[in-house]
């Protein structure tokens, strides 16, 4: 699927978020990566096999 050099990580790799963005819709809050992963602005993800990864933002610091 990926023709980039070096190739993008696959959707089942631990670093799958490092794949290149191939389509983005910031007005809708999502982007499609080269490995077919959909990433959402809330840091949630939808993998090609239908698996959902819940948002994983770092905890907010309190002053």
mmCIF file of N, CA, C and O in Angstrom:
data_model
loop_
_atom_site.group_PDB
_atom_site.id
_atom_site.type_symbol
_atom_site.label_atom_id
_atom_site.label_comp_id
_atom_site.label_asym_id
_atom_site.label_seq_id
_atom_site.Cartn_x
_atom_site.Cartn_y
_atom_site.Cartn_z
ATOM 1 N N UNK A 1 0.819 -1.182 0.000
ATOM 2 C CA UNK A 1 0.000 0.000 0.000
ATOM 3 C C UNK A 1 0.869 1.254 0.000
ATOM 4 O O UNK A 1 0.653 2.151 -0.767
ATOM 5 N N UNK A 2 1.850 1.326 0.873
ATOM 6 C CA UNK A 2 2.689 2.515 1.002
ATOM 7 C C UNK A 2 3.819 2.467 -0.022
ATOM 8 O O UNK A 2 4.512 1.463 -0.153
ATOM 9 N N UNK A 3 4.002 3.561 -0.722
ATOM 10 C CA UNK A 3 5.097 3.640 -1.697
ATOM 11 C C UNK A 3 6.169 4.622 -1.254
ATOM 12 O O UNK A 3 7.077 4.919 -2.017
ATOM 13 N N UNK A 4 6.076 5.138 -0.032
ATOM 14 C CA UNK A 4 7.068 6.074 0.486
ATOM 15 C C UNK A 4 8.345 5.341 0.878
ATOM 16 O O UNK A 4 8.316 4.167 1.187
ATOM 17 N N UNK A 5 9.451 6.076 0.869
ATOM 18 C CA UNK A 5 10.728 5.533 1.334
ATOM 19 C C UNK A 5 11.227 6.423 2.430
ATOM 20 O O UNK A 5 11.379 7.614 2.201
ATOM 21 N N UNK A 6 11.464 5.945 3.623
ATOM 22 C CA UNK A 6 11.164 4.593 4.071
ATOM 23 C C UNK A 6 9.661 4.377 4.150
ATOM 24 O O UNK A 6 8.899 5.345 4.252
ATOM 25 N N UNK A 7 9.262 3.117 4.108
ATOM 26 C CA UNK A 7 7.834 2.819 4.122
ATOM 27 C C UNK A 7 7.215 3.191 5.460
ATOM 28 O O UNK A 7 7.872 3.193 6.497
ATOM 29 N N UNK A 8 5.945 3.521 5.420
ATOM 30 C CA UNK A 8 5.212 3.878 6.633
ATOM 31 C C UNK A 8 4.963 2.625 7.471
ATOM 32 O O UNK A 8 4.838 1.529 6.933
ATOM 33 N N UNK A 9 4.858 2.802 8.789
ATOM 34 C CA UNK A 9 4.545 1.647 9.637
ATOM 35 C C UNK A 9 3.146 1.127 9.330
ATOM 36 O O UNK A 9 2.257 1.898 8.956
ATOM 37 N N UNK A 10 2.949 -0.158 9.471
ATOM 38 C CA UNK A 10 1.641 -0.751 9.218
ATOM 39 C C UNK A 10 0.656 -0.360 10.312
ATOM 40 O O UNK A 10 1.054 0.110 11.380
ATOM 41 N N UNK A 11 -0.609 -0.584 10.054
ATOM 42 C CA UNK A 11 -1.642 -0.192 11.014
ATOM 43 C C UNK A 11 -1.584 -0.983 12.314
ATOM 44 O O UNK A 11 -2.102 -0.541 13.330
ATOM 45 N N UNK A 12 -0.930 -2.145 12.301
ATOM 46 C CA UNK A 12 -0.823 -2.927 13.535
ATOM 47 C C UNK A 12 0.518 -2.749 14.244
ATOM 48 O O UNK A 12 0.793 -3.409 15.238
ATOM 49 N N UNK A 13 1.335 -1.823 13.771
ATOM 50 C CA UNK A 13 2.603 -1.512 14.427
ATOM 51 C C UNK A 13 2.372 -0.602 15.621
ATOM 52 O O UNK A 13 1.456 0.216 15.607
ATOM 53 N N UNK A 14 3.213 -0.710 16.641
ATOM 54 C CA UNK A 14 3.070 0.195 17.788
ATOM 55 C C UNK A 14 3.211 1.671 17.401
ATOM 56 O O UNK A 14 2.626 2.540 18.025
ATOM 57 N N UNK A 15 3.968 1.954 16.344
ATOM 58 C CA UNK A 15 4.176 3.346 15.913
ATOM 59 C C UNK A 15 3.330 3.721 14.689
ATOM 60 O O UNK A 15 3.713 4.562 13.894
ATOM 61 N N UNK A 16 2.144 3.122 14.558
ATOM 62 C CA UNK A 16 1.306 3.341 13.375
ATOM 63 C C UNK A 16 0.930 4.805 13.163
ATOM 64 O O UNK A 16 0.648 5.219 12.053
ATOM 65 N N UNK A 17 0.967 5.623 14.203
ATOM 66 C CA UNK A 17 0.631 7.042 14.068
ATOM 67 C C UNK A 17 1.704 7.821 13.310
ATOM 68 O O UNK A 17 1.477 8.970 12.926
ATOM 69 N N UNK A 18 2.864 7.220 13.071
ATOM 70 C CA UNK A 18 3.951 7.890 12.370
ATOM 71 C C UNK A 18 3.786 7.843 10.845
ATOM 72 O O UNK A 18 4.579 8.437 10.127
ATOM 73 N N UNK A 19 2.763 7.181 10.353
ATOM 74 C CA UNK A 19 2.537 7.114 8.902
ATOM 75 C C UNK A 19 2.184 8.499 8.361
ATOM 76 O O UNK A 19 1.686 9.363 9.083
ATOM 77 N N UNK A 20 2.428 8.698 7.095
ATOM 78 C CA UNK A 20 2.146 9.983 6.451
ATOM 79 C C UNK A 20 0.652 10.215 6.289
ATOM 80 O O UNK A 20 -0.111 9.289 6.039
ATOM 81 N N UNK A 21 0.271 11.471 6.396
ATOM 82 C CA UNK A 21 -1.116 11.863 6.160
ATOM 83 C C UNK A 21 -1.346 11.914 4.650
ATOM 84 O O UNK A 21 -0.571 12.523 3.915
ATOM 85 N N UNK A 22 -2.412 11.248 4.179
ATOM 86 C CA UNK A 22 -2.729 11.268 2.750
ATOM 87 C C UNK A 22 -3.991 12.079 2.457
ATOM 88 O O UNK A 22 -4.222 12.481 1.323
ATOM 89 N N UNK A 23 -4.822 12.294 3.474
ATOM 90 C CA UNK A 23 -6.018 13.129 3.310
ATOM 91 C C UNK A 23 -6.340 13.718 4.677
ATOM 92 O O UNK A 23 -6.198 13.047 5.697
ATOM 93 N N UNK A 24 -6.754 14.967 4.674
ATOM 94 C CA UNK A 24 -7.085 15.610 5.935
ATOM 95 C C UNK A 24 -8.347 16.444 5.778
ATOM 96 O O UNK A 24 -8.578 17.040 4.722
ATOM 97 N N UNK A 25 -9.156 16.415 6.801
ATOM 98 C CA UNK A 25 -10.390 17.204 6.838
ATOM 99 C C UNK A 25 -10.477 17.876 8.205
ATOM 100 O O UNK A 25 -11.228 17.440 9.074
ATOM 101 N N UNK A 26 -9.690 18.940 8.416
ATOM 102 C CA UNK A 26 -9.661 19.584 9.729
ATOM 103 C C UNK A 26 -11.014 20.155 10.144
ATOM 104 O O UNK A 26 -11.326 20.188 11.329
ATOM 105 N N UNK A 27 -11.836 20.536 9.177
ATOM 106 C CA UNK A 27 -13.160 21.049 9.510
ATOM 107 C C UNK A 27 -14.055 19.960 10.101
ATOM 108 O O UNK A 27 -15.011 20.235 10.814
ATOM 109 N N UNK A 28 -13.712 18.702 9.817
ATOM 110 C CA UNK A 28 -14.452 17.573 10.370
ATOM 111 C C UNK A 28 -13.686 16.892 11.502
ATOM 112 O O UNK A 28 -14.210 16.006 12.162
ATOM 113 N N UNK A 29 -12.430 17.266 11.679
ATOM 114 C CA UNK A 29 -11.654 16.759 12.792
ATOM 115 C C UNK A 29 -10.984 15.414 12.589
ATOM 116 O O UNK A 29 -10.734 14.701 13.552
ATOM 117 N N UNK A 30 -10.642 15.056 11.351
ATOM 118 C CA UNK A 30 -9.982 13.768 11.138
ATOM 119 C C UNK A 30 -8.980 13.841 9.990
ATOM 120 O O UNK A 30 -9.012 14.755 9.177
ATOM 121 N N UNK A 31 -8.083 12.832 9.970
ATOM 122 C CA UNK A 31 -7.104 12.690 8.895
ATOM 123 C C UNK A 31 -6.927 11.200 8.604
ATOM 124 O O UNK A 31 -7.057 10.360 9.494
ATOM 125 N N UNK A 32 -6.651 10.891 7.346
ATOM 126 C CA UNK A 32 -6.387 9.517 6.916
ATOM 127 C C UNK A 32 -4.896 9.354 6.718
ATOM 128 O O UNK A 32 -4.271 10.142 6.002
ATOM 129 N N UNK A 33 -4.334 8.337 7.347
ATOM 130 C CA UNK A 33 -2.913 8.055 7.194
ATOM 131 C C UNK A 33 -2.681 7.062 6.062
ATOM 132 O O UNK A 33 -3.595 6.347 5.649
ATOM 133 N N UNK A 34 -1.462 6.995 5.591
ATOM 134 C CA UNK A 34 -1.083 6.113 4.491
ATOM 135 C C UNK A 34 -1.391 4.646 4.794
ATOM 136 O O UNK A 34 -1.651 3.868 3.887
ATOM 137 N N UNK A 35 -1.382 4.274 6.058
ATOM 138 C CA UNK A 35 -1.636 2.887 6.448
ATOM 139 C C UNK A 35 -3.121 2.617 6.706
ATOM 140 O O UNK A 35 -3.470 1.614 7.313
ATOM 141 N N UNK A 36 -3.988 3.517 6.262
ATOM 142 C CA UNK A 36 -5.450 3.383 6.350
ATOM 143 C C UNK A 36 -6.008 3.597 7.752
ATOM 144 O O UNK A 36 -7.150 3.254 8.017
ATOM 145 N N UNK A 37 -5.226 4.173 8.645
ATOM 146 C CA UNK A 37 -5.708 4.518 9.977
ATOM 147 C C UNK A 37 -6.344 5.902 9.913
ATOM 148 O O UNK A 37 -5.787 6.820 9.305
ATOM 149 N N UNK A 38 -7.524 6.047 10.508
ATOM 150 C CA UNK A 38 -8.157 7.357 10.658
ATOM 151 C C UNK A 38 -7.798 7.883 12.034
ATOM 152 O O UNK A 38 -8.000 7.193 13.032
ATOM 153 N N UNK A 39 -7.239 9.080 12.088
ATOM 154 C CA UNK A 39 -6.926 9.708 13.372
ATOM 155 C C UNK A 39 -7.831 10.920 13.532
ATOM 156 O O UNK A 39 -8.089 11.651 12.578
ATOM 157 N N UNK A 40 -8.308 11.096 14.746
ATOM 158 C CA UNK A 40 -9.227 12.182 15.047
ATOM 159 C C UNK A 40 -8.542 13.218 15.921
ATOM 160 O O UNK A 40 -7.604 12.896 16.652
ATOM 161 N N UNK A 41 -9.025 14.455 15.855
ATOM 162 C CA UNK A 41 -8.366 15.535 16.591
ATOM 163 C C UNK A 41 -8.419 15.330 18.101
ATOM 164 O O UNK A 41 -7.604 15.897 18.818
ATOM 165 N N UNK A 42 -9.314 14.511 18.596
ATOM 166 C CA UNK A 42 -9.354 14.225 20.031
ATOM 167 C C UNK A 42 -8.375 13.118 20.408
ATOM 168 O O UNK A 42 -8.377 12.645 21.530
ATOM 169 N N UNK A 43 -7.532 12.688 19.473
ATOM 170 C CA UNK A 43 -6.508 11.638 19.565
ATOM 171 C C UNK A 43 -7.080 10.229 19.527
ATOM 172 O O UNK A 43 -6.333 9.271 19.696
ATOM 173 N N UNK A 44 -8.368 10.069 19.260
ATOM 174 C CA UNK A 44 -8.939 8.754 19.026
ATOM 175 C C UNK A 44 -8.539 8.270 17.645
ATOM 176 O O UNK A 44 -8.100 9.046 16.791
ATOM 177 N N UNK A 45 -8.687 6.976 17.412
ATOM 178 C CA UNK A 45 -8.303 6.389 16.125
ATOM 179 C C UNK A 45 -9.265 5.282 15.737
ATOM 180 O O UNK A 45 -9.883 4.650 16.595
ATOM 181 N N UNK A 46 -9.372 5.064 14.438
ATOM 182 C CA UNK A 46 -10.125 3.953 13.890
ATOM 183 C C UNK A 46 -9.179 3.196 12.974
ATOM 184 O O UNK A 46 -8.672 3.749 11.991
ATOM 185 N N UNK A 47 -8.926 1.938 13.321
ATOM 186 C CA UNK A 47 -8.016 1.115 12.534
ATOM 187 C C UNK A 47 -8.760 0.477 11.365
ATOM 188 O O UNK A 47 -9.991 0.346 11.405
ATOM 189 N N UNK A 48 -8.040 0.053 10.330
ATOM 190 C CA UNK A 48 -8.689 -0.528 9.146
ATOM 191 C C UNK A 48 -9.550 -1.752 9.442
ATOM 192 O O UNK A 48 -10.501 -2.026 8.730
ATOM 193 N N UNK A 49 -9.234 -2.486 10.501
ATOM 194 C CA UNK A 49 -10.013 -3.680 10.835
ATOM 195 C C UNK A 49 -11.262 -3.350 11.652
ATOM 196 O O UNK A 49 -11.986 -4.230 12.076
ATOM 197 N N UNK A 50 -11.516 -2.053 11.884
ATOM 198 C CA UNK A 50 -12.694 -1.628 12.627
ATOM 199 C C UNK A 50 -12.454 -1.426 14.109
ATOM 200 O O UNK A 50 -13.332 -0.961 14.830
ATOM 201 N N UNK A 51 -11.254 -1.746 14.576
ATOM 202 C CA UNK A 51 -10.925 -1.565 15.993
ATOM 203 C C UNK A 51 -10.868 -0.069 16.310
ATOM 204 O O UNK A 51 -10.310 0.719 15.547
ATOM 205 N N UNK A 52 -11.444 0.297 17.451
ATOM 206 C CA UNK A 52 -11.451 1.693 17.896
ATOM 207 C C UNK A 52 -10.416 1.859 18.996
ATOM 208 O O UNK A 52 -10.340 1.053 19.917
ATOM 209 N N UNK A 53 -9.611 2.900 18.877
ATOM 210 C CA UNK A 53 -8.669 3.250 19.929
ATOM 211 C C UNK A 53 -9.182 4.536 20.555
ATOM 212 O O UNK A 53 -9.342 5.552 19.870
ATOM 213 N N UNK A 54 -9.468 4.469 21.838
ATOM 214 C CA UNK A 54 -10.024 5.618 22.549
ATOM 215 C C UNK A 54 -9.022 6.769 22.570
ATOM 216 O O UNK A 54 -7.805 6.549 22.469
ATOM 217 N N UNK A 55 -9.513 7.991 22.705
ATOM 218 C CA UNK A 55 -8.603 9.139 22.809
ATOM 219 C C UNK A 55 -7.568 8.905 23.917
ATOM 220 O O UNK A 55 -7.884 8.345 24.957
ATOM 221 N N UNK A 56 -6.354 9.322 23.637
ATOM 222 C CA UNK A 56 -5.265 9.084 24.587
ATOM 223 C C UNK A 56 -4.422 10.340 24.777
ATOM 224 O O UNK A 56 -3.207 10.324 24.657
ATOM 225 N N UNK A 57 -5.117 11.422 25.062
ATOM 226 C CA UNK A 57 -4.416 12.680 25.352
ATOM 227 C C UNK A 57 -3.660 12.543 26.667
ATOM 228 O O UNK A 57 -4.118 11.867 27.579
ATOM 229 N N UNK A 58 -2.542 13.247 26.767
ATOM 230 C CA UNK A 58 -1.849 13.235 28.057
ATOM 231 C C UNK A 58 -2.688 13.984 29.097
ATOM 232 O O UNK A 58 -3.446 14.890 28.737
ATOM 233 N N UNK A 59 -2.581 13.608 30.346
ATOM 234 C CA UNK A 59 -3.358 14.303 31.374
ATOM 235 C C UNK A 59 -2.987 15.788 31.416
ATOM 236 O O UNK A 59 -1.826 16.151 31.214
ATOM 237 N N UNK A 60 -3.977 16.612 31.693
ATOM 238 C CA UNK A 60 -3.733 18.047 31.776
ATOM 239 C C UNK A 60 -3.025 18.369 33.090
ATOM 240 O O UNK A 60 -3.362 17.819 34.132
ATOM 241 N N UNK A 61 -2.075 19.262 33.010
ATOM 242 C CA UNK A 61 -1.364 19.685 34.209
ATOM 243 C C UNK A 61 -2.240 20.653 35.003
ATOM 244 O O UNK A 61 -2.964 21.455 34.445
ATOM 245 N N UNK A 62 -2.155 20.552 36.295
ATOM 246 C CA UNK A 62 -2.875 21.498 37.152
ATOM 247 C C UNK A 62 -1.880 22.403 37.830
ATOM 248 O O UNK A 62 -0.792 21.979 38.222
ATOM 249 N N UNK A 63 -2.231 23.630 37.944
ATOM 250 C CA UNK A 63 -1.297 24.607 38.529
ATOM 251 C C UNK A 63 -1.510 24.753 40.006
ATOM 252 O O UNK A 63 -2.475 24.482 40.583
#
